[in-house]
Amino acid sequence: MRNYSIRFRIGAVALLAFTAVLTTLDGVSAGPHVQDMRGVFNGFIQEGDNPVELIRTEITEQHNRRFSGIVDASGPHVIEGVVSASGNVIYQGRSASTHIIGRTELHEFEGGAAILNGTQKIQTNDDRFIIPCVLELRSFAGDGSVVPNPVGSYLGTLSGGGEINIRLSDPMRPTSFGGTMEITLDDEIHVFQLLGTNSADGRVVIIGHQATAGHSILTAVLASPPDPVQPTALDGQITIVLGDGSVREGTFQTTLRGGIIVVDG
């Protein structure tokens, strides 16, 4: 994803085009599966080298491919949108002073977890559009089963060379947690702020953003064993997008070091 700003005025043609997209996608046959957009997504929004800000999207209603809800990005925006059969998502919304248009992709995981990854145009009071990156995560739903506690510091290596240090902090909800990650690539350390979720069978999905442009997505498993008391390994796949636009993909293997981390407050 690229971060940039553009100055222009939104006209009737753009609004009509957006309405046409909503109408066209909403009219497509539902097919064997309609992606479920409902639920709460939490994540990061970032424009240029500005500090990362938090974003929260709650989809409360969905009929076929059309949905509605609230996006809280520097204030709440009431939104309406559609999701295509392939998971492409487009929505628009308004607050008291701004107008947003989101274009993201939905990636679902069995068990209710999902990622929204894309961009969001935000119209400012001076008719300037800021186009930041948006990366959000919906947690595993949970079925009442005991969920493994992932909290701890996991140290290991990346395929293709590099070191990784994942520090997962106390769960914020039964299937959600926060944390940080340090990755050493070509003798340079990259630090990411993390949000993650894990399931009762030990599957893990984590999103991360750097203090400057860049993000990461991890899918992994808690292993050896996936124990409710404390797993001893976290292994999986990772995609890293750095601030210069370069992309690194590979696998990682880590083991728990230093026991459980207790985060005050």
C-alpha positions as YAML, in Angstrom:
chain: A
units: angstrom
residues:
- id: 1
  name: MET
  ca: [0.00, 0.00, 0.00]
- id: 2
  name: ARG
  ca: [1.16, 3.54, -0.72]
- id: 3
  name: ASN
  ca: [0.67, 6.60, 1.42]
- id: 4
  name: TYR
  ca: [0.04, 9.92, -0.28]
- id: 5
  name: SER
  ca: [-2.16, 13.04, -0.28]
- id: 6
  name: ILE
  ca: [-4.07, 14.58, -3.18]
- id: 7
  name: ARG
  ca: [-5.88, 17.93, -3.37]
- id: 8
  name: PHE
  ca: [-9.07, 18.03, -5.37]
- id: 9
  name: ARG
  ca: [-12.79, 18.66, -5.03]
- id: 10
  name: ILE
  ca: [-15.21, 15.77, -5.04]
- id: 11
  name: GLY
  ca: [-17.85, 16.25, -7.72]
- id: 12
  name: ALA
  ca: [-21.19, 14.81, -8.68]
- id: 13
  name: VAL
  ca: [-19.53, 12.40, -11.13]
- id: 14
  name: ALA
  ca: [-17.53, 10.74, -8.35]
- id: 15
  name: LEU
  ca: [-20.58, 10.33, -6.16]
- id: 16
  name: LEU
  ca: [-22.60, 8.91, -9.03]
- id: 17
  name: ALA
  ca: [-19.80, 6.49, -9.83]
- id: 18
  name: PHE
  ca: [-19.71, 5.29, -6.24]
- id: 19
  name: THR
  ca: [-23.47, 4.81, -6.21]
- id: 20
  name: ALA
  ca: [-23.22, 2.81, -9.45]
- id: 21
  name: VAL
  ca: [-20.66, 0.49, -7.87]
- id: 22
  name: LEU
  ca: [-22.91, -0.13, -4.87]
- id: 23
  name: THR
  ca: [-25.89, -0.85, -7.11]
- id: 24
  name: THR
  ca: [-23.97, -3.16, -9.44]
- id: 25
  name: LEU
  ca: [-22.32, -5.24, -6.71]
- id: 26
  name: ASP
  ca: [-25.46, -5.46, -4.64]
- id: 27
  name: GLY
  ca: [-27.28, -6.90, -7.64]
- id: 28
  name: VAL
  ca: [-24.78, -9.72, -8.18]
- id: 29
  name: SER
  ca: [-26.05, -13.18, -7.34]
- id: 30
  name: ALA
  ca: [-25.05, -14.22, -3.83]
- id: 31
  name: GLY
  ca: [-23.65, -17.57, -4.99]
- id: 32
  name: PRO
  ca: [-22.67, -20.37, -2.60]
- id: 33
  name: HIS
  ca: [-20.99, -18.05, -0.07]
- id: 34
  name: VAL
  ca: [-21.42, -14.45, 0.99]
- id: 35
  name: GLN
  ca: [-18.62, -13.08, 3.12]
- id: 36
  name: ASP
  ca: [-19.88, -12.10, 6.57]
- id: 37
  name: MET
  ca: [-18.80, -8.54, 7.31]
- id: 38
  name: ARG
  ca: [-20.60, -8.32, 10.64]
- id: 39
  name: GLY
  ca: [-18.62, -7.79, 13.82]
- id: 40
  name: VAL
  ca: [-15.96, -5.51, 15.24]
- id: 41
  name: PHE
  ca: [-12.62, -4.87, 13.50]
- id: 42
  name: ASN
  ca: [-9.79, -3.16, 15.38]
- id: 43
  name: GLY
  ca: [-6.55, -2.02, 13.83]
- id: 44
  name: PHE
  ca: [-4.27, 0.72, 12.55]
- id: 45
  name: ILE
  ca: [-4.57, 3.67, 10.21]
- id: 46
  name: GLN
  ca: [-1.52, 5.52, 8.94]
- id: 47
  name: GLU
  ca: [-0.78, 8.31, 6.45]
- id: 48
  name: GLY
  ca: [2.75, 9.07, 5.30]
- id: 49
  name: ASP
  ca: [5.24, 9.29, 8.17]
- id: 50
  name: ASN
  ca: [2.59, 10.39, 10.65]
- id: 51
  name: PRO
  ca: [2.25, 8.34, 13.87]
- id: 52
  name: VAL
  ca: [0.01, 5.29, 13.71]
- id: 53
  name: GLU
  ca: [-3.55, 5.88, 14.89]
- id: 54
  name: LEU
  ca: [-6.09, 3.30, 16.00]
- id: 55
  name: ILE
  ca: [-9.24, 2.61, 13.99]
- id: 56
  name: ARG
  ca: [-12.37, 0.66, 14.89]
- id: 57
  name: THR
  ca: [-14.99, -0.59, 12.45]
- id: 58
  name: GLU
  ca: [-18.26, -2.13, 13.63]
- id: 59
  name: ILE
  ca: [-20.54, -3.69, 11.00]
- id: 60
  name: THR
  ca: [-23.97, -4.05, 12.56]
- id: 61
  name: GLU
  ca: [-26.21, -4.92, 9.60]
- id: 62
  name: GLN
  ca: [-25.72, -6.99, 6.43]
- id: 63
  name: HIS
  ca: [-28.23, -7.96, 3.73]
- id: 64
  name: ASN
  ca: [-26.78, -10.10, 0.94]
- id: 65
  name: ARG
  ca: [-23.62, -8.18, -0.05]
- id: 66
  name: ARG
  ca: [-24.70, -4.78, 1.29]
- id: 67
  name: PHE
  ca: [-23.73, -3.77, 4.84]
- id: 68
  name: SER
  ca: [-23.83, -0.79, 7.21]
- id: 69
  name: GLY
  ca: [-22.17, 0.24, 10.42]
- id: 70
  name: ILE
  ca: [-19.77, 2.73, 12.00]
- id: 71
  name: VAL
  ca: [-16.10, 3.49, 11.32]
- id: 72
  name: ASP
  ca: [-14.35, 5.35, 14.14]
- id: 73
  name: ALA
  ca: [-11.34, 7.09, 12.54]
- id: 74
  name: SER
  ca: [-10.71, 10.45, 14.22]
- id: 75
  name: GLY
  ca: [-14.40, 10.38, 15.09]
- id: 76
  name: PRO
  ca: [-17.37, 8.13, 14.23]
- id: 77
  name: HIS
  ca: [-18.58, 7.89, 10.61]
- id: 78
  name: VAL
  ca: [-21.84, 6.15, 9.69]
- id: 79
  name: ILE
  ca: [-21.05, 3.98, 6.66]
- id: 80
  name: GLU
  ca: [-22.78, 1.92, 3.96]
- id: 81
  name: GLY
  ca: [-20.99, -0.43, 1.59]
- id: 82
  name: VAL
  ca: [-20.81, -3.71, -0.29]
- id: 83
  name: VAL
  ca: [-18.54, -6.75, -0.36]
- id: 84
  name: SER
  ca: [-17.97, -8.60, -3.65]
- id: 85
  name: ALA
  ca: [-17.87, -12.37, -4.13]
- id: 86
  name: SER
  ca: [-14.06, -12.24, -4.13]
- id: 87
  name: GLY
  ca: [-13.86, -10.18, -0.92]
- id: 88
  name: ASN
  ca: [-13.36, -6.69, -2.36]
- id: 89
  name: VAL
  ca: [-14.95, -4.15, -0.01]
- id: 90
  name: ILE
  ca: [-16.00, -0.57, -0.76]
- id: 91
  name: TYR
  ca: [-17.88, 1.78, 1.55]
- id: 92
  name: GLN
  ca: [-18.55, 5.43, 2.13]
- id: 93
  name: GLY
  ca: [-19.54, 7.34, 5.23]
- id: 94
  name: ARG
  ca: [-19.90, 10.73, 6.87]
- id: 95
  name: SER
  ca: [-19.32, 12.30, 10.24]
- id: 96
  name: ALA
  ca: [-20.33, 15.79, 11.30]
- id: 97
  name: SER
  ca: [-17.40, 17.29, 9.37]
- id: 98
  name: THR
  ca: [-15.71, 14.72, 7.13]
- id: 99
  name: HIS
  ca: [-16.45, 12.25, 4.38]
- id: 100
  name: ILE
  ca: [-14.63, 8.91, 3.91]
- id: 101
  name: ILE
  ca: [-14.43, 6.30, 1.15]
- id: 102
  name: GLY
  ca: [-12.87, 2.96, 2.02]
- id: 103
  name: ARG
  ca: [-11.46, 0.41, -0.43]
- id: 104
  name: THR
  ca: [-10.21, -2.74, 1.28]
- id: 105
  name: GLU
  ca: [-9.97, -6.50, 0.87]
- id: 106
  name: LEU
  ca: [-11.58, -8.97, 3.28]
- id: 107
  name: HIS
  ca: [-9.60, -12.11, 4.19]
- id: 108
  name: GLU
  ca: [-11.63, -14.57, 6.25]
- id: 109
  name: PHE
  ca: [-10.35, -17.34, 8.51]
- id: 110
  name: GLU
  ca: [-12.38, -20.29, 9.76]
- id: 111
  name: GLY
  ca: [-13.75, -19.51, 13.19]
- id: 112
  name: GLY
  ca: [-14.78, -15.90, 12.61]
- id: 113
  name: ALA
  ca: [-11.41, -14.11, 12.40]
- id: 114
  name: ALA
  ca: [-10.86, -11.79, 9.42]
- id: 115
  name: ILE
  ca: [-8.57, -9.05, 8.13]
- id: 116
  name: LEU
  ca: [-9.50, -5.83, 6.31]
- id: 117
  name: ASN
  ca: [-6.51, -4.48, 4.35]
- id: 118
  name: GLY
  ca: [-6.62, -1.43, 2.08]
- id: 119
  name: THR
  ca: [-6.94, 2.35, 1.96]
- id: 120
  name: GLN
  ca: [-9.36, 5.01, 3.11]
- id: 121
  name: LYS
  ca: [-9.89, 8.44, 1.55]
- id: 122
  name: ILE
  ca: [-10.65, 11.11, 4.14]
- id: 123
  name: GLN
  ca: [-11.94, 14.51, 2.99]
- id: 124
  name: THR
  ca: [-10.74, 17.37, 5.20]
- id: 125
  name: ASN
  ca: [-12.39, 20.73, 5.76]
- id: 126
  name: ASP
  ca: [-10.14, 22.39, 3.15]
- id: 127
  name: ASP
  ca: [-11.28, 19.91, 0.45]
- id: 128
  name: ARG
  ca: [-8.04, 17.93, 0.70]
- id: 129
  name: PHE
  ca: [-8.14, 14.15, 0.51]
- id: 130
  name: ILE
  ca: [-5.75, 12.15, 2.71]
- id: 131
  name: ILE
  ca: [-5.34, 8.53, 1.60]
- id: 132
  name: PRO
  ca: [-3.93, 6.44, 4.47]
- id: 133
  name: CYS
  ca: [-3.27, 2.71, 4.84]
- id: 134
  name: VAL
  ca: [-5.85, 0.80, 6.86]
- id: 135
  name: LEU
  ca: [-5.24, -2.63, 8.43]
- id: 136
  name: GLU
  ca: [-7.86, -4.12, 10.77]
- id: 137
  name: LEU
  ca: [-8.50, -7.45, 12.49]
- id: 138
  name: ARG
  ca: [-11.71, -9.19, 13.61]
- id: 139
  name: SER
  ca: [-11.09, -11.67, 16.43]
- id: 140
  name: PHE
  ca: [-11.98, -15.35, 16.53]
- id: 141
  name: ALA
  ca: [-15.53, -15.67, 17.79]
- id: 142
  name: GLY
  ca: [-14.82, -18.24, 20.50]
- id: 143
  name: ASP
  ca: [-17.20, -21.09, 21.34]
- id: 144
  name: GLY
  ca: [-16.76, -21.26, 25.10]
- id: 145
  name: SER
  ca: [-13.73, -23.59, 24.88]
- id: 146
  name: VAL
  ca: [-10.58, -22.87, 26.85]
- id: 147
  name: VAL
  ca: [-8.30, -20.70, 24.72]
- id: 148
  name: PRO
  ca: [-4.48, -21.11, 25.04]
- id: 149
  name: ASN
  ca: [-2.73, -18.20, 26.72]
- id: 150
  name: PRO
  ca: [-0.23, -16.84, 24.15]
- id: 151
  name: VAL
  ca: [1.36, -14.25, 26.46]
- id: 152
  name: GLY
  ca: [5.16, -14.30, 26.44]
- id: 153
  name: SER
  ca: [8.31, -13.49, 24.49]
- id: 154
  name: TYR
  ca: [8.98, -15.67, 21.45]
- id: 155
  name: LEU
  ca: [12.46, -15.57, 19.89]
- id: 156
  name: GLY
  ca: [13.49, -17.19, 16.65]
- id: 157
  name: THR
  ca: [14.53, -16.90, 13.02]
- id: 158
  name: LEU
  ca: [13.02, -15.96, 9.67]
- id: 159
  name: SER
  ca: [13.41, -18.03, 6.52]
- id: 160
  name: GLY
  ca: [15.84, -16.36, 4.14]
- id: 161
  name: GLY
  ca: [17.75, -14.82, 7.05]
- id: 162
  name: GLY
  ca: [16.83, -12.52, 9.89]
- id: 163
  name: GLU
  ca: [15.78, -12.62, 13.53]
- id: 164
  name: ILE
  ca: [12.35, -12.16, 15.05]
- id: 165
  name: ASN
  ca: [11.28, -11.28, 18.61]
- id: 166
  name: ILE
  ca: [7.53, -11.36, 19.26]
- id: 167
  name: ARG
  ca: [6.33, -10.09, 22.64]
- id: 168
  name: LEU
  ca: [2.65, -10.80, 23.26]
- id: 169
  name: SER
  ca: [1.02, -8.95, 26.16]
- id: 170
  name: ASP
  ca: [-1.95, -9.73, 28.37]
- id: 171
  name: PRO
  ca: [-5.14, -10.60, 26.48]
- id: 172
  name: MET
  ca: [-7.53, -7.66, 26.03]
- id: 173
  name: ARG
  ca: [-10.48, -10.01, 25.47]
- id: 174
  name: PRO
  ca: [-10.82, -13.81, 25.69]
- id: 175
  name: THR
  ca: [-9.45, -14.34, 22.16]
- id: 176
  name: SER
  ca: [-7.52, -11.07, 21.61]
- id: 177
  name: PHE
  ca: [-4.12, -9.73, 22.66]
- id: 178
  name: GLY
  ca: [-1.66, -6.92, 21.98]
- id: 179
  name: GLY
  ca: [2.09, -6.77, 21.78]
- id: 180
  name: THR
  ca: [5.18, -5.69, 19.88]
- id: 181
  name: MET
  ca: [7.53, -7.31, 17.38]
- id: 182
  name: GLU
  ca: [11.15, -6.62, 16.49]
- id: 183
  name: ILE
  ca: [12.48, -7.99, 13.20]
- id: 184
  name: THR
  ca: [16.13, -7.74, 12.16]
- id: 185
  name: LEU
  ca: [16.58, -7.66, 8.37]
- id: 186
  name: ASP
  ca: [19.93, -6.85, 6.75]
- id: 187
  name: ASP
  ca: [21.25, -5.59, 10.10]
- id: 188
  name: GLU
  ca: [18.34, -3.14, 10.43]
- id: 189
  name: ILE
  ca: [15.76, -3.45, 13.23]
- id: 190
  name: HIS
  ca: [12.09, -2.89, 12.40]
- id: 191
  name: VAL
  ca: [9.60, -2.45, 15.27]
- id: 192
  name: PHE
  ca: [5.88, -3.18, 14.88]
- id: 193
  name: GLN
  ca: [2.92, -2.55, 17.16]
- id: 194
  name: LEU
  ca: [0.71, -5.68, 17.18]
- id: 195
  name: LEU
  ca: [-2.92, -6.72, 17.53]
- id: 196
  name: GLY
  ca: [-3.74, -10.41, 17.43]
- id: 197
  name: THR
  ca: [-6.29, -13.14, 18.03]
- id: 198
  name: ASN
  ca: [-6.06, -16.87, 18.73]
- id: 199
  name: SER
  ca: [-8.51, -19.76, 18.65]
- id: 200
  name: ALA
  ca: [-9.11, -22.69, 21.00]
- id: 201
  name: ASP
  ca: [-7.14, -25.01, 18.69]
- id: 202
  name: GLY
  ca: [-4.09, -22.76, 18.77]
- id: 203
  name: ARG
  ca: [-4.42, -20.85, 15.46]
- id: 204
  name: VAL
  ca: [-3.12, -17.27, 15.57]
- id: 205
  name: VAL
  ca: [-3.64, -14.23, 13.32]
- id: 206
  name: ILE
  ca: [-1.65, -11.05, 14.01]
- id: 207
  name: ILE
  ca: [-1.49, -7.65, 12.30]
- id: 208
  name: GLY
  ca: [1.19, -5.03, 12.91]
- id: 209
  name: HIS
  ca: [2.16, -1.47, 11.96]
- id: 210
  name: GLN
  ca: [5.46, 0.39, 12.22]
- id: 211
  name: ALA
  ca: [5.88, 3.86, 13.69]
- id: 212
  name: THR
  ca: [6.67, 4.90, 10.12]
- id: 213
  name: ALA
  ca: [5.06, 3.51, 6.97]
- id: 214
  name: GLY
  ca: [5.02, -0.29, 6.88]
- id: 215
  name: HIS
  ca: [2.92, -3.18, 8.12]
- id: 216
  name: SER
  ca: [2.99, -6.94, 8.73]
- id: 217
  name: ILE
  ca: [0.56, -9.86, 8.73]
- id: 218
  name: LEU
  ca: [1.30, -13.14, 10.54]
- id: 219
  name: THR
  ca: [-0.60, -16.42, 10.51]
- id: 220
  name: ALA
  ca: [0.75, -19.00, 12.92]
- id: 221
  name: VAL
  ca: [0.04, -21.82, 15.35]
- id: 222
  name: LEU
  ca: [0.76, -22.11, 19.05]
- id: 223
  name: ALA
  ca: [2.55, -25.42, 19.44]
- id: 224
  name: SER
  ca: [4.31, -27.91, 21.71]
- id: 225
  name: PRO
  ca: [1.60, -28.23, 22.91]
- id: 226
  name: PRO
  ca: [-1.29, -25.81, 22.33]
- id: 227
  name: ASP
  ca: [-1.75, -25.81, 26.11]
- id: 228
  name: PRO
  ca: [-4.20, -23.54, 27.96]
- id: 229
  name: VAL
  ca: [-1.50, -22.96, 30.59]
- id: 230
  name: GLN
  ca: [1.31, -21.87, 28.26]
- id: 231
  name: PRO
  ca: [2.37, -22.89, 24.75]
- id: 232
  name: THR
  ca: [6.11, -23.14, 24.16]
- id: 233
  name: ALA
  ca: [6.37, -22.27, 20.45]
- id: 234
  name: LEU
  ca: [4.84, -19.93, 17.87]
- id: 235
  name: ASP
  ca: [5.53, -20.87, 14.24]
- id: 236
  name: GLY
  ca: [3.98, -19.66, 11.00]
- id: 237
  name: GLN
  ca: [4.05, -17.42, 7.94]
- id: 238
  name: ILE
  ca: [4.73, -13.70, 7.72]
- id: 239
  name: THR
  ca: [4.34, -10.92, 5.16]
- id: 240
  name: ILE
  ca: [6.21, -7.67, 5.79]
- id: 241
  name: VAL
  ca: [5.66, -4.46, 3.81]
- id: 242
  name: LEU
  ca: [8.37, -1.90, 4.59]
- id: 243
  name: GLY
  ca: [8.19, 1.87, 4.28]
- id: 244
  name: ASP
  ca: [10.07, 1.85, 0.96]
- id: 245
  name: GLY
  ca: [7.40, -0.40, -0.57]
- id: 246
  name: SER
  ca: [9.50, -3.57, -0.55]
- id: 247
  name: VAL
  ca: [7.78, -6.80, 0.48]
- id: 248
  name: ARG
  ca: [9.31, -9.74, 2.37]
- id: 249
  name: GLU
  ca: [7.44, -13.04, 2.66]
- id: 250
  name: GLY
  ca: [8.52, -16.20, 4.41]
- id: 251
  name: THR
  ca: [8.14, -18.44, 7.42]
- id: 252
  name: PHE
  ca: [9.33, -18.08, 11.00]
- id: 253
  name: GLN
  ca: [10.05, -20.43, 13.89]
- id: 254
  name: THR
  ca: [10.17, -19.23, 17.48]
- id: 255
  name: THR
  ca: [10.31, -20.64, 20.99]
- id: 256
  name: LEU
  ca: [9.11, -19.13, 24.26]
- id: 257
  name: ARG
  ca: [11.84, -17.44, 26.27]
- id: 258
  name: GLY
  ca: [11.63, -15.96, 29.73]
- id: 259
  name: GLY
  ca: [8.16, -17.20, 30.65]
- id: 260
  name: ILE
  ca: [4.99, -15.16, 30.87]
- id: 261
  name: ILE
  ca: [5.17, -11.36, 30.56]
- id: 262
  name: VAL
  ca: [3.07, -9.45, 33.08]
- id: 263
  name: VAL
  ca: [1.98, -6.02, 31.78]
- id: 264
  name: ASP
  ca: [0.96, -3.55, 34.49]
- id: 265
  name: GLY
  ca: [-2.23, -1.61, 33.92]
...
